[in-house]
CSV table of C-alpha atoms in Angstrom, one decimal:
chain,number,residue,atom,x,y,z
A,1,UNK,CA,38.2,224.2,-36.8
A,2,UNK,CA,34.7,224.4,-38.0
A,3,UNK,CA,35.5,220.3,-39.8
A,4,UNK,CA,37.0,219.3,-36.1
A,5,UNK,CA,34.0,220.4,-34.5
A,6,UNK,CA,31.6,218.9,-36.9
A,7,UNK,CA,33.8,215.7,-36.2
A,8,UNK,CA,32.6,216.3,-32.6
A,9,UNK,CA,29.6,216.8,-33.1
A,10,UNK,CA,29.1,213.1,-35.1
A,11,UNK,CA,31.3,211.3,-32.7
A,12,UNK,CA,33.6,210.5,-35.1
A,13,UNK,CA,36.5,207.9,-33.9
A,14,UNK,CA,34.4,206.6,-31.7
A,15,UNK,CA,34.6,202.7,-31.5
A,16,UNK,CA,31.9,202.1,-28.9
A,17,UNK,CA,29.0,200.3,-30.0
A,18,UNK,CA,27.0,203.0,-28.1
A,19,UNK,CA,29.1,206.2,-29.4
A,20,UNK,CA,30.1,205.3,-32.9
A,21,UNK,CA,26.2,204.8,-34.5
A,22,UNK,CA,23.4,207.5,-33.9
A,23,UNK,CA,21.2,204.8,-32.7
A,24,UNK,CA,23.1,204.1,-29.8
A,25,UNK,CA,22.1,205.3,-26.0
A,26,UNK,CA,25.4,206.4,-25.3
A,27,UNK,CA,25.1,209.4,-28.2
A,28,UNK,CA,21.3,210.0,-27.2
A,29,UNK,CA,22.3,210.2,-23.0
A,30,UNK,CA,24.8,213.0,-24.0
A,31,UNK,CA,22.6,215.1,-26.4
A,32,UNK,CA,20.0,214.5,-23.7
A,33,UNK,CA,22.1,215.8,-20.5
A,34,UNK,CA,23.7,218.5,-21.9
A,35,UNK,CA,20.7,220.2,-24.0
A,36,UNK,CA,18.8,219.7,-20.4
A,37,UNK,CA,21.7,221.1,-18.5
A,38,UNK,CA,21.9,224.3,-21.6
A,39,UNK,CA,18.5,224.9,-20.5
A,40,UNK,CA,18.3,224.5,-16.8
A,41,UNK,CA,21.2,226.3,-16.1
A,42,UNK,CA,20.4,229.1,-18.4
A,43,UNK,CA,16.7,229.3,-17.3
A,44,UNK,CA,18.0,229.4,-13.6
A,45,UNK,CA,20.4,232.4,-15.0
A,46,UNK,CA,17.4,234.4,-16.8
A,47,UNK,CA,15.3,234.3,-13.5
A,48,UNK,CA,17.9,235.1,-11.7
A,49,UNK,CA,18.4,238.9,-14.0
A,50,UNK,CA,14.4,238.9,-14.0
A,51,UNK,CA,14.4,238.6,-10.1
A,52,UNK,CA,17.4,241.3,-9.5
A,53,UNK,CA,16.8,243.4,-12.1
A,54,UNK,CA,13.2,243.1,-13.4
A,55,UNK,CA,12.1,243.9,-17.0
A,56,UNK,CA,15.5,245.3,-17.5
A,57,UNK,CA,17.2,244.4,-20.5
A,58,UNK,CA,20.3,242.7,-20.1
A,59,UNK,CA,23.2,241.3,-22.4
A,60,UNK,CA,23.5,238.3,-20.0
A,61,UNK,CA,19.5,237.8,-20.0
A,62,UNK,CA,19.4,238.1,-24.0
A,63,UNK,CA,22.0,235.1,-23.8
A,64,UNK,CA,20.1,233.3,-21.6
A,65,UNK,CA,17.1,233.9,-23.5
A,66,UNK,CA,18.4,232.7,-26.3
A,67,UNK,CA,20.0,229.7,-25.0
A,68,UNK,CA,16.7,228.5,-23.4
A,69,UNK,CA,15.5,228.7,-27.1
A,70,UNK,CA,18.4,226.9,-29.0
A,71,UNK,CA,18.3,224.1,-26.6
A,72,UNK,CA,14.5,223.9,-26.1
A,73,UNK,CA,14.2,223.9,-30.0
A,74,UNK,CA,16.9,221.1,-30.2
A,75,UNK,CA,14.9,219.1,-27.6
A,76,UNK,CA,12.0,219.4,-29.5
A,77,UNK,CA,12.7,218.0,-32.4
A,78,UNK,CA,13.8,214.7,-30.7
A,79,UNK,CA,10.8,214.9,-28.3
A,80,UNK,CA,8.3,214.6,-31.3
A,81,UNK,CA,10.2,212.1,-33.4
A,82,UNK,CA,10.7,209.9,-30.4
A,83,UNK,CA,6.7,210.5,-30.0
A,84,UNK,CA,5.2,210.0,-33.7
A,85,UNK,CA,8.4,207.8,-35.3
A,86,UNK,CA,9.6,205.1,-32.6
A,87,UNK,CA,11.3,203.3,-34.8
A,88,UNK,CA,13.4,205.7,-36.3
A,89,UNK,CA,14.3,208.3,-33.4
A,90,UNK,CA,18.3,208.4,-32.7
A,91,UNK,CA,20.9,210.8,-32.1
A,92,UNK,CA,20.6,212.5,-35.4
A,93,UNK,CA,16.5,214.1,-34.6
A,94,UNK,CA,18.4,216.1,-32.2
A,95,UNK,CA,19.4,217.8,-35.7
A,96,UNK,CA,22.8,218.7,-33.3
A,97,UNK,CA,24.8,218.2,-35.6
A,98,UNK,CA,22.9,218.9,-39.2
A,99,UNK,CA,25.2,220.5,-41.5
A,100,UNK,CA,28.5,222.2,-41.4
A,101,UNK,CA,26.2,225.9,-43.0
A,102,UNK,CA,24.3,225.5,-39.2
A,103,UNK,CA,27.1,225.0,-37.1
A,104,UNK,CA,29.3,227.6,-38.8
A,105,UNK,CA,25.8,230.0,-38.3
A,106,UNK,CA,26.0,229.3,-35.1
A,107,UNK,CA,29.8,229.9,-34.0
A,108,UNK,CA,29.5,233.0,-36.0
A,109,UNK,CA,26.7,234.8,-34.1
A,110,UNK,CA,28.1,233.4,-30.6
A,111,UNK,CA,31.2,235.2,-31.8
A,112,UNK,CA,29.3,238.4,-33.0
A,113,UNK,CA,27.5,239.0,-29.9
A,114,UNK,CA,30.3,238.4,-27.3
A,115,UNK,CA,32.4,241.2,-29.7
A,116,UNK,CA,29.4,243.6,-29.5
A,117,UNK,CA,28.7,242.7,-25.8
A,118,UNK,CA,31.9,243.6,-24.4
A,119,UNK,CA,32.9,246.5,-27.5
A,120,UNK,CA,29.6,247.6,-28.3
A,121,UNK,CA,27.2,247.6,-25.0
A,122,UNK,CA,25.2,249.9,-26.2
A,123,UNK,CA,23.5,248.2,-29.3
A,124,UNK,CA,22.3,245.6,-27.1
A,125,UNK,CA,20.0,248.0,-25.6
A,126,UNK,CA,16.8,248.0,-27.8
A,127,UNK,CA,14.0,246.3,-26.2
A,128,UNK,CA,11.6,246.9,-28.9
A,129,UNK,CA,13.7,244.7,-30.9
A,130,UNK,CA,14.3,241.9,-28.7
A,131,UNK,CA,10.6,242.1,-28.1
A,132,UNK,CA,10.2,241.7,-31.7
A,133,UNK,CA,12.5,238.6,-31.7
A,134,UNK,CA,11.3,236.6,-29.0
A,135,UNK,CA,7.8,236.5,-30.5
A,136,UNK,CA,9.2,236.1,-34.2
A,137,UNK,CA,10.8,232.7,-32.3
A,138,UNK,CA,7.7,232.2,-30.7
A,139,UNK,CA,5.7,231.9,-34.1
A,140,UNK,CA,8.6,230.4,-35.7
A,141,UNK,CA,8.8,227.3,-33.3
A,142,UNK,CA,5.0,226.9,-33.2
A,143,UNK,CA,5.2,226.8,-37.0
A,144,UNK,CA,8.2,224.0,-36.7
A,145,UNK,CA,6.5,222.1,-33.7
A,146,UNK,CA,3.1,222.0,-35.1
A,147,UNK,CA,4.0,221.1,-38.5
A,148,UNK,CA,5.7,218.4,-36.9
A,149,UNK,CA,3.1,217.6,-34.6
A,150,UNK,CA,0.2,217.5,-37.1
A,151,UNK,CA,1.8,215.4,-39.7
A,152,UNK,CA,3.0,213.0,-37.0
A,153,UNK,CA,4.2,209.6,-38.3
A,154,UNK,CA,4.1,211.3,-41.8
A,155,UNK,CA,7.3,213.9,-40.7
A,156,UNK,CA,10.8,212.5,-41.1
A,157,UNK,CA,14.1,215.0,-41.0
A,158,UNK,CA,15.4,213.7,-43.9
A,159,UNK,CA,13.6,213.6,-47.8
A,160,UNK,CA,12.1,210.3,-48.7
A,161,UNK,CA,13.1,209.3,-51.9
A,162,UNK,CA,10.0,206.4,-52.4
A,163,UNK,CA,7.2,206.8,-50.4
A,164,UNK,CA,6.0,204.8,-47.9
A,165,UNK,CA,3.0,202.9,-47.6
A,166,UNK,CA,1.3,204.3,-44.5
A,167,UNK,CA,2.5,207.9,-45.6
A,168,UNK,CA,-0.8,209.7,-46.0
A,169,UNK,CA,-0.8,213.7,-47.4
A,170,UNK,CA,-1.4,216.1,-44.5
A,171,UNK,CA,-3.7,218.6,-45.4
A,172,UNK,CA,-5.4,219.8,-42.1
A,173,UNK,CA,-4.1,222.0,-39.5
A,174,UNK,CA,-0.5,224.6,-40.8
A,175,UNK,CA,-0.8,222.7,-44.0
A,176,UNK,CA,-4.0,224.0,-44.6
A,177,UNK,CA,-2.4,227.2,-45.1
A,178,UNK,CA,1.4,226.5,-45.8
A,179,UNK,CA,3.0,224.0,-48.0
A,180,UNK,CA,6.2,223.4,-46.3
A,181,UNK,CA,5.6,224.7,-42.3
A,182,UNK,CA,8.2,222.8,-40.8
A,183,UNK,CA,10.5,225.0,-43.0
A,184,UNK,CA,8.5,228.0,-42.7
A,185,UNK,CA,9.0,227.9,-39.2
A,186,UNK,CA,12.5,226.9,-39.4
A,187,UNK,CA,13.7,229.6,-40.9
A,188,UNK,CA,11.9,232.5,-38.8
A,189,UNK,CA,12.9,231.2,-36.1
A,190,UNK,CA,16.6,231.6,-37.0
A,191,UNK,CA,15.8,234.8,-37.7
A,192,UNK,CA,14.2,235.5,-34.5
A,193,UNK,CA,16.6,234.0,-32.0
A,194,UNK,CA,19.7,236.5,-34.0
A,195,UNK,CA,17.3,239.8,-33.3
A,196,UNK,CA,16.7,238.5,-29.7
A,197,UNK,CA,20.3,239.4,-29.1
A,198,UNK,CA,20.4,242.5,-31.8
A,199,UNK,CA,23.1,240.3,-33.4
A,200,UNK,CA,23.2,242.5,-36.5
A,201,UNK,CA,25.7,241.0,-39.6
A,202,UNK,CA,25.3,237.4,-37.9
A,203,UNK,CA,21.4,237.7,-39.4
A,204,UNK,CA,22.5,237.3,-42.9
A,205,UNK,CA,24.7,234.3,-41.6
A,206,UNK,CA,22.3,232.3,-40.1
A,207,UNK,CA,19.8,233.5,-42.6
A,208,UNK,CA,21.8,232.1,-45.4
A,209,UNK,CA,22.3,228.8,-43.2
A,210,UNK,CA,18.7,228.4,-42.4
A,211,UNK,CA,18.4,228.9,-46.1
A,212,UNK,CA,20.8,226.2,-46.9
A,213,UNK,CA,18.7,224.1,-45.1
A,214,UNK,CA,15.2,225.1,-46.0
A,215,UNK,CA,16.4,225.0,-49.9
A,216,UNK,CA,17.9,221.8,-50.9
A,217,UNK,CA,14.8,220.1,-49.6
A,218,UNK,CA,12.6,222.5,-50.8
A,219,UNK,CA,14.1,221.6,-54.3
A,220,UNK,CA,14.1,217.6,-53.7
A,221,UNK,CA,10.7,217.7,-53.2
A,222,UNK,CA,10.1,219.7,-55.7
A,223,UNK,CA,11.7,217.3,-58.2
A,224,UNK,CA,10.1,214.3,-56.6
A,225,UNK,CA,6.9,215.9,-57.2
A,226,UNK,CA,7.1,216.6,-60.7
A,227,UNK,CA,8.9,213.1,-61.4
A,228,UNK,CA,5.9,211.5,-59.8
């Protein structure tokens, strides 16, 4: 199942010009519509709770909440790459479909938190803790965006094995404090989005997909560095 969706998710079979390469509109325009429509419609359905039920903590606000967040962070990723590296921006900065680790994370903790919602109501009810998550995701994204941001043509998604000519070291701003705060900020906000919805055993799943991502290129550039 989790190969099959994957498939999906790279448009696999596809013989359309526009569908079968990532730099083709036709896989951009559906990214684009349906992480807009994940976040309209679940931004409509969080003021919606807000406006009914005020502050009150809801499981069907901590989805929405977190949906906002999944799709805005999705967005985001293409937004700055489309900004700082023109020439480069497809499909793939949506980082959709990234690695087989992510998506599994992902389908695990949708699973987990229907279960709990519908077996377990009452663990969902901990507003400290989904307080705690939404600004852990806060600081996380800020981390991801502004690392992005600052480095601006110098960021790319995936390692560079040679560097480039115009690639210049980026030492001001994050990276004045962090080495690595695109992955810094990856990772907490995985964290944070799973204890927005007090998705317990799902933490150490997306935990160890996050990690799967932060670590292999963690270790390339690691190796790159001490070859150079």
């Amino acid at each position: 199942m989790l190969n099959s969706i994957q498939r999906l998710l790279n448009f696999d079979g596809c013989t359309n010009p526009q569908f079968s390469s990532p730099d083709g509109l036709g896989q951009v325009g559906v990214a684009g519509f349906l992480t807009g429509l994940v976040f309209g419609v679940h931004l409509s359905i969080a003021g919606c709770c807000l406006a009914i039920n005020g502050l009150v903590l809801s499981r069907l606000l901590q989805w929405s909440l977190y949906s906002c967040s999944l799709s805005f962070f999705h967005f985001s990723e293409f937004f700055v790459t489309a900004v700082f590296k023109p020439d480069i921006v497809s499909y793939n900065s949506f980082v959709l479909n990234h690695s087989k680790e992510y998506t599994g994370a992902l389908l695990a903790s949708w699973a987990e938190f229907g279960l709990e919602a519908f077996l377990l109501p009452e663990l969902k009810r901990q507003p400290a803790v989904v307080a705690a998550g939404v600004a852990l995701a806060l600081i996380g994204h800020w981390f991801r965006v502004g690392a992005m941001w600052t480095a601006g043509s110098n960021f790319n998604h995936e390692i560079m094995q040679r560097r480039e000519e115009s690639h210049q070291l980026v030492t001001r701003g994050v990276y004045r404090f962090l080495r690595h705060p695109s992955y810094f900020g990856w990772f907490w906000w995985s964290l944070g989005t799973q204890r927005r919805r007090l998705s317990a055993s799902s933490r150490v799943e997306v935990m160890g997909g996050a990690g799967s991502v932060v670590d292999r290129p963690l270790v390339l550039c690691t190796c790159d560095l001490i070859a150079a």
